[in-house]
Short mmCIF file of C-alpha atoms in Angstrom, two decimals:
data_model
loop_
_atom_site.label_atom_id
_atom_site.label_comp_id
_atom_site.label_asym_id
_atom_site.label_seq_id
_atom_site.Cartn_x
_atom_site.Cartn_y
_atom_site.Cartn_z
CA UNK A 1 116.84 25.72 -90.38
CA UNK A 2 114.26 23.69 -92.22
CA UNK A 3 111.53 25.64 -93.97
CA UNK A 4 108.14 24.01 -93.75
CA UNK A 5 104.52 24.90 -94.15
CA UNK A 6 103.38 27.34 -91.46
CA UNK A 7 99.88 28.51 -90.54
CA UNK A 8 98.40 31.12 -92.86
CA UNK A 9 97.90 33.58 -90.02
CA UNK A 10 101.65 33.40 -89.41
CA UNK A 11 102.67 33.74 -93.07
CA UNK A 12 103.06 37.48 -92.65
CA UNK A 13 106.10 36.85 -90.45
CA UNK A 14 109.48 37.23 -92.02
CA UNK A 15 112.68 35.41 -91.23
CA UNK A 16 112.75 32.24 -89.22
CA UNK A 17 109.65 30.10 -88.89
CA UNK A 18 110.17 30.02 -85.13
CA UNK A 19 109.60 33.76 -84.82
CA UNK A 20 106.02 33.34 -86.07
CA UNK A 21 105.16 31.61 -82.79
CA UNK A 22 106.73 34.19 -80.48
CA UNK A 23 103.48 35.96 -79.71
CA UNK A 24 104.47 38.07 -76.69
CA UNK A 25 104.95 41.53 -78.16
CA UNK A 26 105.26 43.87 -75.15
CA UNK A 27 107.77 44.01 -72.33
CA UNK A 28 104.96 43.77 -69.77
CA UNK A 29 103.78 40.46 -71.23
CA UNK A 30 107.29 39.03 -71.18
CA UNK A 31 107.86 40.14 -67.59
CA UNK A 32 104.52 38.64 -66.56
CA UNK A 33 105.31 35.27 -68.16
CA UNK A 34 108.83 35.23 -66.69
CA UNK A 35 107.45 36.07 -63.22
CA UNK A 36 104.74 33.39 -63.34
CA UNK A 37 107.15 30.74 -64.61
CA UNK A 38 109.81 31.68 -62.07
CA UNK A 39 107.38 31.69 -59.14
CA UNK A 40 105.45 28.53 -60.04
CA UNK A 41 108.58 26.69 -61.15
CA UNK A 42 110.58 27.46 -58.00
CA UNK A 43 107.74 26.48 -55.66
CA UNK A 44 107.01 23.35 -57.70
CA UNK A 45 110.61 22.14 -57.56
CA UNK A 46 110.88 22.86 -53.83
CA UNK A 47 107.56 21.21 -52.89
CA UNK A 48 108.02 18.10 -55.00
CA UNK A 49 111.64 17.67 -53.92
CA UNK A 50 110.43 17.87 -50.31
CA UNK A 51 107.81 15.21 -51.04
CA UNK A 52 110.40 12.88 -52.56
CA UNK A 53 112.68 13.37 -49.56
CA UNK A 54 109.90 12.69 -47.06
CA UNK A 55 108.76 9.56 -48.88
CA UNK A 56 112.17 7.95 -49.32
CA UNK A 57 113.46 8.97 -45.88
CA UNK A 58 110.47 7.36 -44.13
CA UNK A 59 110.61 3.52 -44.00
CA UNK A 60 106.84 3.25 -43.59
CA UNK A 61 106.03 5.05 -46.84
CA UNK A 62 108.68 4.33 -49.43
CA UNK A 63 107.59 0.71 -49.86
CA UNK A 64 103.86 1.33 -50.29
CA UNK A 65 102.44 1.37 -53.84
CA UNK A 66 100.38 4.48 -53.09
CA UNK A 67 103.49 6.47 -52.23
CA UNK A 68 105.40 4.95 -55.15
CA UNK A 69 102.79 6.50 -57.46
CA UNK A 70 103.04 9.83 -55.61
CA UNK A 71 106.84 9.67 -56.01
CA UNK A 72 106.36 9.26 -59.76
CA UNK A 73 103.99 12.24 -59.74
CA UNK A 74 106.51 14.37 -57.83
CA UNK A 75 109.37 13.37 -60.16
CA UNK A 76 107.29 14.14 -63.26
CA UNK A 77 106.31 17.54 -61.86
CA UNK A 78 109.93 18.39 -61.07
CA UNK A 79 111.02 17.52 -64.61
CA UNK A 80 108.05 19.41 -66.04
CA UNK A 81 108.99 22.50 -64.04
CA UNK A 82 112.65 22.48 -65.05
CA UNK A 83 112.19 21.70 -68.75
CA UNK A 84 109.06 23.80 -69.23
CA UNK A 85 110.35 26.93 -67.48
CA UNK A 86 113.75 26.86 -69.19
CA UNK A 87 112.40 26.24 -72.70
CA UNK A 88 109.27 28.40 -72.37
CA UNK A 89 111.07 31.46 -70.97
CA UNK A 90 113.92 31.10 -73.44
CA UNK A 91 111.47 30.89 -76.34
CA UNK A 92 108.92 33.56 -75.46
CA UNK A 93 110.91 35.99 -73.30
CA UNK A 94 114.45 35.83 -74.71
CA UNK A 95 113.19 34.89 -78.21
CA UNK A 96 115.55 31.98 -78.57
CA UNK A 97 114.99 31.30 -82.26
CA UNK A 98 118.47 29.93 -82.88
CA UNK A 99 117.45 26.36 -82.08
CA UNK A 100 117.41 23.80 -84.85
CA UNK A 101 114.24 21.86 -85.58
CA UNK A 102 115.68 18.78 -83.85
CA UNK A 103 116.72 20.73 -80.73
CA UNK A 104 113.32 22.38 -80.44
CA UNK A 105 111.44 19.10 -80.88
CA UNK A 106 113.73 17.50 -78.28
CA UNK A 107 112.80 20.23 -75.78
CA UNK A 108 109.13 19.91 -76.67
CA UNK A 109 109.39 16.13 -76.24
CA UNK A 110 110.79 16.63 -72.75
CA UNK A 111 107.91 18.91 -71.81
CA UNK A 112 105.36 16.52 -73.33
CA UNK A 113 106.90 13.51 -71.58
CA UNK A 114 106.92 15.15 -68.15
CA UNK A 115 103.40 16.56 -68.31
CA UNK A 116 102.03 13.31 -69.77
CA UNK A 117 103.79 11.33 -67.03
CA UNK A 118 102.32 13.70 -64.44
CA UNK A 119 98.78 13.12 -65.68
CA UNK A 120 99.40 9.37 -66.03
CA UNK A 121 100.71 9.24 -62.46
CA UNK A 122 97.53 11.00 -61.36
CA UNK A 123 95.58 8.27 -63.17
CA UNK A 124 97.52 5.53 -61.37
CA UNK A 125 96.87 7.30 -58.08
CA UNK A 126 93.17 7.48 -58.95
CA UNK A 127 93.09 3.76 -59.82
CA UNK A 128 94.90 3.03 -56.57
CA UNK A 129 92.18 4.90 -54.67
CA UNK A 130 89.53 3.08 -56.69
CA UNK A 131 90.93 -0.33 -55.78
CA UNK A 132 91.40 0.59 -52.13
CA UNK A 133 87.77 1.61 -51.68
CA UNK A 134 86.08 -0.88 -54.03
CA UNK A 135 88.07 -3.97 -52.99
CA UNK A 136 89.61 -3.18 -49.59
CA UNK A 137 90.01 -6.83 -48.57
CA UNK A 138 91.92 -7.70 -51.77
CA UNK A 139 93.79 -4.42 -52.16
CA UNK A 140 97.19 -5.59 -50.92
CA UNK A 141 97.01 -8.71 -53.06
CA UNK A 142 95.96 -6.85 -56.21
CA UNK A 143 98.45 -4.00 -55.94
CA UNK A 144 101.88 -5.21 -54.93
CA UNK A 145 105.12 -3.24 -55.09
CA UNK A 146 106.26 -5.25 -58.10
CA UNK A 147 103.08 -4.45 -60.01
CA UNK A 148 103.33 -0.81 -59.01
CA UNK A 149 106.89 -0.49 -60.36
CA UNK A 150 105.91 -2.39 -63.52
CA UNK A 151 103.01 0.00 -64.10
CA UNK A 152 105.34 2.98 -63.66
CA UNK A 153 107.85 1.50 -66.11
CA UNK A 154 105.15 1.05 -68.75
CA UNK A 155 103.82 4.55 -67.99
CA UNK A 156 107.13 6.38 -68.44
CA UNK A 157 108.14 4.34 -71.51
CA UNK A 158 104.79 5.04 -73.18
CA UNK A 159 104.93 8.77 -72.41
CA UNK A 160 108.50 9.05 -73.70
CA UNK A 161 107.65 7.07 -76.84
CA UNK A 162 104.62 9.19 -77.70
CA UNK A 163 106.53 12.43 -77.01
CA UNK A 164 109.41 11.34 -79.26
CA UNK A 165 107.22 10.80 -82.34
CA UNK A 166 107.67 14.36 -83.74
CA UNK A 167 111.44 14.08 -83.33
CA UNK A 168 111.39 10.67 -85.05
CA UNK A 169 109.59 12.00 -88.10
CA UNK A 170 105.95 12.75 -87.32
CA UNK A 171 106.26 16.49 -87.90
CA UNK A 172 104.92 18.81 -90.54
CA UNK A 173 108.35 19.38 -92.11
CA UNK A 174 109.13 15.73 -92.77
CA UNK A 175 105.57 14.81 -93.76
CA UNK A 176 104.85 18.08 -95.63
CA UNK A 177 101.55 18.37 -93.80
CA UNK A 178 99.65 21.13 -92.02
CA UNK A 179 101.52 22.63 -89.08
CA UNK A 180 99.94 23.49 -85.78
CA UNK A 181 99.24 27.14 -85.07
CA UNK A 182 100.48 26.76 -81.50
CA UNK A 183 103.78 24.84 -81.79
CA UNK A 184 106.51 25.09 -84.44
CA UNK A 185 107.05 21.99 -86.61
CA UNK A 186 104.26 20.05 -84.87
CA UNK A 187 101.79 18.28 -87.15
CA UNK A 188 98.12 19.09 -86.59
CA UNK A 189 97.17 15.40 -86.53
CA UNK A 190 99.80 14.63 -83.90
CA UNK A 191 98.51 17.49 -81.73
CA UNK A 192 94.95 16.16 -82.15
CA UNK A 193 96.07 12.69 -81.10
CA UNK A 194 97.87 14.00 -78.01
CA UNK A 195 94.84 16.08 -77.01
CA UNK A 196 92.57 13.02 -77.38
CA UNK A 197 94.95 10.95 -75.25
CA UNK A 198 95.03 13.66 -72.58
CA UNK A 199 91.23 13.89 -72.57
CA UNK A 200 91.01 10.11 -72.12
CA UNK A 201 93.42 10.30 -69.17
CA UNK A 202 91.43 13.14 -67.59
CA UNK A 203 88.17 11.29 -68.20
CA UNK A 204 89.47 8.13 -66.52
CA UNK A 205 90.72 10.18 -63.55
CA UNK A 206 87.34 11.88 -63.17
CA UNK A 207 85.47 8.55 -63.43
CA UNK A 208 87.67 6.86 -60.85
CA UNK A 209 87.41 9.74 -58.38
CA UNK A 210 83.68 10.07 -58.97
CA UNK A 211 83.29 6.44 -57.94
CA UNK A 212 85.40 7.05 -54.84
CA UNK A 213 83.33 10.11 -53.94
CA UNK A 214 80.11 8.11 -54.28
CA UNK A 215 81.48 5.43 -51.97
CA UNK A 216 82.56 8.11 -49.51
CA UNK A 217 78.99 9.44 -49.43
CA UNK A 218 77.75 5.94 -48.63
CA UNK A 219 80.22 5.80 -45.76
CA UNK A 220 78.95 9.15 -44.46
CA UNK A 221 75.46 7.64 -44.26
CA UNK A 222 76.93 4.62 -42.51
CA UNK A 223 78.62 6.90 -40.00
CA UNK A 224 75.28 8.47 -39.14
CA UNK A 225 73.81 5.05 -38.37
CA UNK A 226 76.81 3.87 -36.34
CA UNK A 227 77.60 7.07 -34.48
CA UNK A 228 76.83 5.40 -31.17
CA UNK A 229 79.38 2.67 -31.83
CA UNK A 230 82.83 4.23 -32.11
CA UNK A 231 85.65 2.03 -33.19
CA UNK A 232 87.74 1.00 -36.15
CA UNK A 233 84.88 1.30 -38.62
CA UNK A 234 84.13 4.84 -37.46
CA UNK A 235 87.79 5.74 -37.95
CA UNK A 236 87.65 4.45 -41.52
CA UNK A 237 84.46 6.39 -42.18
CA UNK A 238 86.00 9.64 -40.89
CA UNK A 239 88.98 8.98 -43.10
CA UNK A 240 86.74 8.56 -46.16
CA UNK A 241 85.07 11.91 -45.42
CA UNK A 242 88.52 13.52 -45.45
CA UNK A 243 89.29 11.63 -48.65
CA UNK A 244 86.10 12.97 -50.26
CA UNK A 245 87.15 16.55 -49.50
CA UNK A 246 90.59 15.89 -50.94
CA UNK A 247 89.20 14.36 -54.11
CA UNK A 248 86.82 17.28 -54.61
CA UNK A 249 89.86 19.58 -54.60
CA UNK A 250 91.66 17.20 -56.97
CA UNK A 251 88.93 17.41 -59.59
CA UNK A 252 88.47 21.17 -59.22
CA UNK A 253 92.19 21.90 -59.62
CA UNK A 254 92.56 19.43 -62.47
CA UNK A 255 89.71 20.93 -64.50
CA UNK A 256 90.71 24.52 -63.74
CA UNK A 257 94.35 24.05 -64.77
CA UNK A 258 93.99 21.87 -67.86
CA UNK A 259 90.70 22.85 -69.50
CA UNK A 260 91.83 26.28 -70.90
CA UNK A 261 94.89 24.80 -72.61
CA UNK A 262 93.04 21.78 -74.01
CA UNK A 263 90.12 23.87 -75.25
CA UNK A 264 92.48 26.21 -77.14
CA UNK A 265 94.34 23.21 -78.61
CA UNK A 266 91.07 21.70 -79.80
CA UNK A 267 89.95 25.04 -81.22
CA UNK A 268 93.24 25.45 -83.10
CA UNK A 269 92.70 22.14 -84.89
CA UNK A 270 89.37 23.21 -86.37
CA UNK A 271 89.79 26.97 -86.75
CA UNK A 272 92.43 29.65 -87.11
CA UNK A 273 93.55 31.35 -83.93
CA UNK A 274 93.78 35.11 -83.67
CA UNK A 275 96.85 36.71 -82.13
CA UNK A 276 95.02 37.47 -78.84
CA UNK A 277 94.04 33.79 -78.53
CA UNK A 278 97.61 32.68 -79.17
CA UNK A 279 98.79 35.07 -76.47
CA UNK A 280 96.09 33.70 -74.16
CA UNK A 281 97.39 30.19 -74.86
CA UNK A 282 100.87 31.24 -73.75
CA UNK A 283 99.53 32.49 -70.42
CA UNK A 284 97.16 29.51 -69.98
CA UNK A 285 100.13 27.16 -70.43
CA UNK A 286 101.46 28.36 -67.08
CA UNK A 287 98.32 26.88 -65.46
CA UNK A 288 99.73 23.41 -66.19
CA UNK A 289 102.77 24.46 -64.17
CA UNK A 290 100.43 25.69 -61.45
CA UNK A 291 98.84 22.24 -61.38
CA UNK A 292 102.27 20.68 -60.81
CA UNK A 293 102.82 23.14 -57.96
CA UNK A 294 99.50 22.31 -56.28
CA UNK A 295 99.78 18.52 -56.66
CA UNK A 296 102.09 18.04 -53.63
CA UNK A 297 99.73 20.02 -51.41
CA UNK A 298 96.77 17.83 -52.40
CA UNK A 299 98.27 14.36 -52.81
CA UNK A 300 101.21 14.25 -50.44
CA UNK A 301 101.36 16.85 -47.70
CA UNK A 302 97.75 16.17 -46.62
CA UNK A 303 98.82 12.62 -45.76
CA UNK A 304 99.05 11.88 -42.03
CA UNK A 305 102.25 9.88 -42.47
CA UNK A 306 104.03 12.46 -44.59
CA UNK A 307 102.70 15.19 -42.32
CA UNK A 308 104.27 13.44 -39.33
CA UNK A 309 107.54 13.04 -41.26
CA UNK A 310 107.48 16.74 -42.13
CA UNK A 311 106.93 17.70 -38.48
CA UNK A 312 109.88 15.54 -37.44
CA UNK A 313 112.03 17.18 -40.12
CA UNK A 314 111.07 20.67 -38.95
CA UNK A 315 111.75 19.66 -35.36
CA UNK A 316 115.26 18.49 -36.32
CA UNK A 317 115.92 21.72 -38.21
CA UNK A 318 114.83 23.74 -35.17
CA UNK A 319 116.93 21.58 -32.87
CA UNK A 320 113.93 20.35 -30.86
CA UNK A 321 113.66 16.80 -29.54
CA UNK A 322 110.84 14.72 -30.95
CA UNK A 323 107.74 14.59 -28.85
CA UNK A 324 105.99 11.33 -28.15
CA UNK A 325 103.30 12.13 -30.73
CA UNK A 326 105.99 12.60 -33.39
CA UNK A 327 107.88 9.38 -32.79
CA UNK A 328 107.88 6.57 -35.35
CA UNK A 329 106.02 4.38 -32.85
CA UNK A 330 103.27 6.95 -32.53
CA UNK A 331 103.14 7.34 -36.29
CA UNK A 332 102.51 3.64 -36.74
CA UNK A 333 99.45 3.81 -34.51
CA UNK A 334 97.43 6.08 -36.78
CA UNK A 335 97.33 4.76 -40.31
CA UNK A 336 94.24 6.70 -41.30
CA UNK A 337 95.91 8.87 -43.90
CA UNK A 338 94.37 10.23 -47.02
CA UNK A 339 96.63 8.04 -49.10
CA UNK A 340 96.54 4.83 -47.05
CA UNK A 341 92.83 3.98 -47.19
#
């Protein structure tokens, strides 16, 4: 295995460089990490697989750009769960230090690609919501299926390209530069760049949803003035109130799950991390997996259309005939979903 410069606080380690980053020292810590990863990972794979099935088995949803973005989000979260759980548990719990530098960076690139694609898909979903509420009359012209698929292609290619940079040579072994204190072989400058990119993505998501929330508040005021005139406009206003509640949960979950990891990454760039902080980073990393588990509940299963598709699926599994309110014809009559603004 290549020997490269490692953080000074890890220089006391002997043997392989990889072992310096295996910070879980007690059996209780390893069991806790394995339990969290197993629980979050299993639920994440099940929920997101269910979302993909519901979207592509329902003719009314699989062709809409909004659901195309949610499909990308679900796929990214599934890949993140599989790659992250397998590599993270193998590294920290089973102390899999036998990997070569290239194999480890390939695994890390897979984790980086999937989590970056998940956040980028959230950004596309946020921009989709922004367009739908800021330019409702031009929304279908501005965001076509072709443009949606093109955006996803650029998104995934960019995430994969950025994640592959350490494997292609931007690592502290090849460049003989300062290594990160959190990841083996990762250059400090590369980690700083990825953190900055992630912060930009999160900032754009927050800005887009903040705008949507402000517009939703305006619609609440409009509802108060038009309460005596029920109709299509009132339906849209009620839908925007539901959307506001959803977006409030989006921002809360996003900040809660990502801020601890990003703050520790930023801190590691400017200062040395103690062993307790490095252990805290290992546990905080599972919050990113928790975010992938919660995403389907916020973005997909709160949708009226996917909710109706889920009820039909459950009815088939129970052997019950579909009721009139669960028929495709009935589904087409209420388009006021959280996703389809």
